[in-house]
Short mmCIF file of C-alpha atoms in Angstrom, two decimals:
data_model
loop_
_atom_site.label_atom_id
_atom_site.label_comp_id
_atom_site.label_asym_id
_atom_site.label_seq_id
_atom_site.Cartn_x
_atom_site.Cartn_y
_atom_site.Cartn_z
CA GLU A 1 3.46 12.96 -15.92
CA ALA A 2 0.19 11.12 -15.39
CA GLY A 3 -0.09 8.94 -12.32
CA VAL A 4 -1.71 5.55 -11.96
CA VAL A 5 -5.26 5.74 -13.26
CA GLN A 6 -8.02 3.49 -11.97
CA SER A 7 -11.67 3.14 -12.84
CA PRO A 8 -14.35 3.08 -11.71
CA ARG A 9 -13.82 5.04 -8.49
CA TYR A 10 -16.97 3.63 -6.96
CA LYS A 11 -19.05 0.58 -7.73
CA ILE A 12 -22.15 -0.75 -5.99
CA ILE A 13 -23.43 -4.18 -7.00
CA GLU A 14 -25.59 -6.92 -5.61
CA LYS A 15 -24.00 -10.16 -4.48
CA LYS A 16 -23.44 -12.78 -7.14
CA GLN A 17 -23.00 -10.09 -9.80
CA PRO A 18 -19.72 -9.69 -11.69
CA VAL A 19 -17.51 -6.60 -11.44
CA ALA A 20 -14.34 -5.47 -13.16
CA PHE A 21 -11.73 -2.87 -12.31
CA TRP A 22 -9.29 -1.30 -14.71
CA CYS A 23 -5.83 0.12 -14.08
CA ASN A 24 -3.42 2.04 -16.28
CA PRO A 25 0.04 2.26 -14.66
CA ILE A 26 2.63 4.99 -15.02
CA SER A 27 4.27 4.79 -18.42
CA GLY A 28 7.41 2.65 -18.35
CA HIS A 29 6.62 0.94 -15.05
CA ASN A 30 7.15 -2.77 -15.49
CA THR A 31 5.74 -3.91 -12.18
CA LEU A 32 2.02 -3.68 -11.47
CA TYR A 33 0.23 -4.61 -8.25
CA TRP A 34 -3.37 -5.15 -7.27
CA TYR A 35 -4.14 -4.71 -3.58
CA ARG A 36 -7.30 -5.01 -1.52
CA GLN A 37 -7.75 -2.76 1.48
CA ASN A 38 -10.41 -3.17 4.15
CA LEU A 39 -11.34 -0.30 6.43
CA GLY A 40 -8.74 0.35 9.10
CA GLN A 41 -6.26 -2.13 7.69
CA GLY A 42 -3.21 -2.04 5.49
CA PRO A 43 -3.40 -3.13 1.85
CA GLU A 44 -3.20 -6.87 1.10
CA LEU A 45 -1.53 -7.99 -2.09
CA LEU A 46 -3.73 -9.86 -4.53
CA ILE A 47 -1.39 -10.16 -7.49
CA ARG A 48 1.89 -8.75 -8.77
CA TYR A 49 2.92 -8.57 -12.42
CA GLU A 50 6.36 -8.19 -13.93
CA ASN A 51 5.49 -6.99 -17.42
CA GLU A 52 2.73 -9.38 -18.55
CA GLU A 53 3.73 -12.23 -16.24
CA ALA A 54 1.93 -12.80 -12.94
CA VAL A 55 4.88 -13.49 -10.61
CA ASP A 56 2.96 -13.57 -7.34
CA ASP A 57 -0.71 -14.52 -7.25
CA SER A 58 -0.57 -16.65 -4.13
CA GLN A 59 -3.13 -14.47 -2.30
CA LEU A 60 -5.57 -14.19 -5.19
CA PRO A 61 -8.81 -16.15 -4.51
CA LYS A 62 -8.74 -17.90 -7.83
CA ASP A 63 -12.19 -19.40 -7.55
CA ARG A 64 -13.79 -15.99 -8.10
CA PHE A 65 -10.99 -13.52 -8.86
CA SER A 66 -9.10 -13.22 -12.11
CA ALA A 67 -6.67 -10.68 -13.48
CA GLU A 68 -4.89 -10.01 -16.70
CA ARG A 69 -2.26 -7.63 -17.98
CA LEU A 70 -2.27 -7.85 -21.73
CA LYS A 71 0.78 -6.43 -23.51
CA GLY A 72 2.33 -5.62 -20.14
CA VAL A 73 0.64 -2.26 -19.79
CA ASP A 74 -2.85 -1.80 -18.38
CA SER A 75 -4.59 -4.42 -16.30
CA THR A 76 -8.04 -5.58 -15.29
CA LEU A 77 -9.16 -7.31 -12.11
CA LYS A 78 -12.42 -9.21 -12.21
CA ILE A 79 -14.61 -10.72 -9.52
CA GLN A 80 -17.29 -13.20 -10.49
CA PRO A 81 -19.48 -13.77 -8.61
CA ALA A 82 -19.05 -11.08 -5.97
CA GLU A 83 -19.73 -11.86 -2.32
CA LEU A 84 -20.59 -9.56 0.59
CA GLY A 85 -17.07 -9.98 1.98
CA ASP A 86 -15.57 -8.55 -1.20
CA SER A 87 -16.62 -5.04 -0.20
CA ALA A 88 -13.34 -3.14 0.03
CA VAL A 89 -11.12 -0.67 -1.79
CA TYR A 90 -9.15 -2.20 -4.65
CA LEU A 91 -5.88 -0.39 -5.18
CA CYS A 92 -3.61 -0.59 -8.18
CA ALA A 93 0.04 0.40 -7.93
CA SER A 94 3.01 0.40 -10.25
CA SER A 95 6.76 0.64 -9.83
CA LEU A 96 9.78 0.98 -12.06
CA GLU A 97 11.59 -1.95 -10.47
CA ASN A 98 11.04 -4.69 -7.89
CA PRO A 99 10.47 -3.74 -4.22
CA ASP A 100 14.04 -4.59 -3.20
CA SER A 101 15.42 -1.76 -5.21
CA ASN A 102 15.48 1.76 -3.83
CA THR A 103 13.84 2.76 -7.06
CA GLY A 104 11.12 0.20 -6.42
CA GLU A 105 8.88 2.90 -4.99
CA LEU A 106 5.20 2.11 -5.41
CA PHE A 107 2.89 4.68 -6.91
CA PHE A 108 -0.77 4.09 -6.16
CA GLY A 109 -3.94 5.01 -7.94
CA GLU A 110 -6.92 6.50 -6.13
CA GLY A 111 -8.54 3.10 -5.73
CA SER A 112 -11.88 1.58 -6.65
CA ARG A 113 -14.33 1.33 -3.77
CA LEU A 114 -16.57 -1.71 -4.11
CA THR A 115 -19.78 -2.14 -2.14
CA VAL A 116 -21.54 -5.50 -2.42
CA LEU A 117 -25.16 -5.50 -1.21
CA LYS B 1 6.09 -15.26 10.50
CA ASN B 2 6.80 -11.90 8.86
CA GLN B 3 4.85 -9.19 10.63
CA VAL B 4 4.73 -5.42 10.97
CA GLU B 5 3.08 -3.88 14.01
CA GLN B 6 2.35 -0.21 14.44
CA SER B 7 1.49 1.89 17.44
CA PRO B 8 -0.50 3.69 18.45
CA GLN B 9 -3.53 2.61 16.47
CA SER B 10 -4.79 6.19 16.50
CA LEU B 11 -3.55 9.53 17.76
CA ILE B 12 -5.07 12.97 18.18
CA ILE B 13 -2.83 16.02 18.61
CA LEU B 14 -3.19 19.77 18.34
CA GLU B 15 -1.98 21.65 15.31
CA GLY B 16 1.62 22.77 15.70
CA LYS B 17 2.60 19.94 18.04
CA ASN B 18 5.09 17.19 17.26
CA CYS B 19 4.36 13.48 17.32
CA THR B 20 6.12 10.15 16.84
CA LEU B 21 4.65 6.99 15.35
CA GLN B 22 6.17 3.58 16.00
CA CYS B 23 6.75 0.53 13.83
CA ASN B 24 8.12 -2.84 14.98
CA TYR B 25 8.79 -5.61 12.51
CA THR B 26 9.79 -9.25 12.43
CA VAL B 27 10.62 -9.48 8.74
CA SER B 28 13.63 -11.50 7.65
CA PRO B 29 15.71 -11.16 5.63
CA PHE B 30 15.25 -7.42 5.69
CA SER B 31 15.60 -5.37 2.52
CA ASN B 32 14.11 -1.94 3.14
CA LEU B 33 11.49 -0.11 5.20
CA ARG B 34 9.02 2.40 3.87
CA TRP B 35 6.57 4.86 5.35
CA TYR B 36 3.45 5.79 3.43
CA LYS B 37 0.86 8.49 4.05
CA GLN B 38 -2.71 7.70 3.10
CA ASP B 39 -5.33 10.43 3.06
CA THR B 40 -8.93 9.31 3.51
CA GLY B 41 -10.30 7.97 0.24
CA ARG B 42 -6.95 8.18 -1.54
CA GLY B 43 -4.15 5.77 -2.38
CA PRO B 44 -1.00 5.65 -0.22
CA VAL B 45 1.83 8.05 -1.05
CA SER B 46 5.46 7.24 -0.27
CA LEU B 47 7.21 9.38 2.35
CA THR B 48 10.55 7.60 2.78
CA ILE B 49 12.40 4.41 1.86
CA MET B 50 15.29 3.29 4.09
CA THR B 51 17.77 0.47 3.62
CA PHE B 52 19.63 -1.49 6.27
CA SER B 53 22.50 1.00 6.41
CA GLU B 54 20.36 4.12 6.86
CA ASN B 55 19.56 5.28 10.39
CA THR B 56 17.56 8.36 9.56
CA LYS B 57 15.91 9.97 6.58
CA SER B 58 13.97 13.20 6.27
CA ASN B 59 11.29 14.44 3.93
CA GLY B 60 10.35 17.97 4.90
CA ARG B 61 8.70 17.86 8.33
CA TYR B 62 8.77 14.06 8.33
CA THR B 63 11.80 12.25 9.76
CA ALA B 64 12.03 8.48 9.81
CA THR B 65 14.50 6.51 11.90
CA LEU B 66 15.51 2.89 11.61
CA ASP B 67 17.21 0.62 14.14
CA ALA B 68 17.88 -2.61 12.27
CA ASP B 69 19.27 -4.28 15.41
CA THR B 70 16.07 -3.90 17.40
CA LYS B 71 13.90 -4.01 14.26
CA GLN B 72 12.19 -0.76 15.09
CA SER B 73 11.37 2.34 13.11
CA SER B 74 9.73 5.60 13.98
CA LEU B 75 8.21 8.45 12.02
CA HIS B 76 8.49 11.86 13.63
CA ILE B 77 6.29 14.70 12.44
CA THR B 78 7.39 18.20 13.37
CA ALA B 79 5.10 21.20 13.72
CA SER B 80 2.02 19.30 12.62
CA GLN B 81 -0.45 20.83 10.18
CA LEU B 82 -4.10 20.05 9.54
CA SER B 83 -3.08 18.43 6.25
CA ASP B 84 -1.07 15.85 8.18
CA SER B 85 -4.34 14.20 9.22
CA ALA B 86 -4.11 10.79 7.55
CA SER B 87 -3.16 7.18 8.14
CA TYR B 88 0.56 6.44 8.23
CA ILE B 89 1.54 2.96 7.17
CA CYS B 90 4.85 1.21 7.76
CA VAL B 91 5.90 -1.33 5.11
CA VAL B 92 8.86 -3.70 5.21
CA SER B 93 10.33 -5.42 2.18
CA ALA B 94 11.60 -8.99 2.55
CA TRP B 95 14.71 -9.61 0.49
CA SER B 96 14.14 -13.17 -0.57
CA ASN B 97 10.86 -12.90 -2.42
CA TYR B 98 10.29 -9.17 -2.94
CA GLN B 99 7.34 -9.43 -0.58
CA LEU B 100 6.06 -6.24 1.01
CA ILE B 101 4.71 -6.66 4.55
CA TRP B 102 2.22 -3.92 5.42
CA GLY B 103 1.31 -2.67 8.88
CA ALA B 104 -2.27 -1.74 9.74
CA GLY B 105 -1.35 1.93 10.02
CA THR B 106 -1.70 4.69 12.59
CA LYS B 107 -4.60 7.05 12.11
CA LEU B 108 -3.45 10.57 12.96
CA ILE B 109 -5.90 13.41 13.54
CA ILE B 110 -4.69 16.98 13.84
CA LYS B 111 -7.07 19.33 15.61
CA PRO B 112 -6.96 23.12 15.23
#
């Protein structure tokens, strides 16, 4: 079974440029998460989807970040315009159920490392 | 405020030795506690998930314990191997809003 697939793995852009990340979750997983992880820190949730609905986007900087999950399957995360402080690893994860369930185990992709110059 | 604190921040041990990583949390209401292993440049991988009623759970050479009264958990690694070098992250799920509270992780280095 294929895991969570993310692309690109690495992206280097200049500040003020746009960037987009793509995620394809494990087949059948209804819940999809986007996290941002800075070096030496734990992941921080940006947005959580239940199917195509964004159920928690309270930590998403909506002035420059946007996300979508069309048809409740794959998802894209966009930053426009990027700032120096956006340099981080952007992780996508999926789960079969919500985190309260013992089957709500999160499966992560390899991440997309963004460097903003 | 819901928080998860891990100690030590980093740890270096020799191959073959045992070690224990600590996690203290102030998350309420508690749902479950997870330990993840994250290799450098990779996404986290789940090691264990424990609910309120579970005191201990093993996954090969990894054994996690949970004391819900003191709000503490530990991850014990037995007979460490070079491949155990990674960051180990403790995550606590809050019941009311499905929120996952992540610790900063312990960076473990195994030396030959």
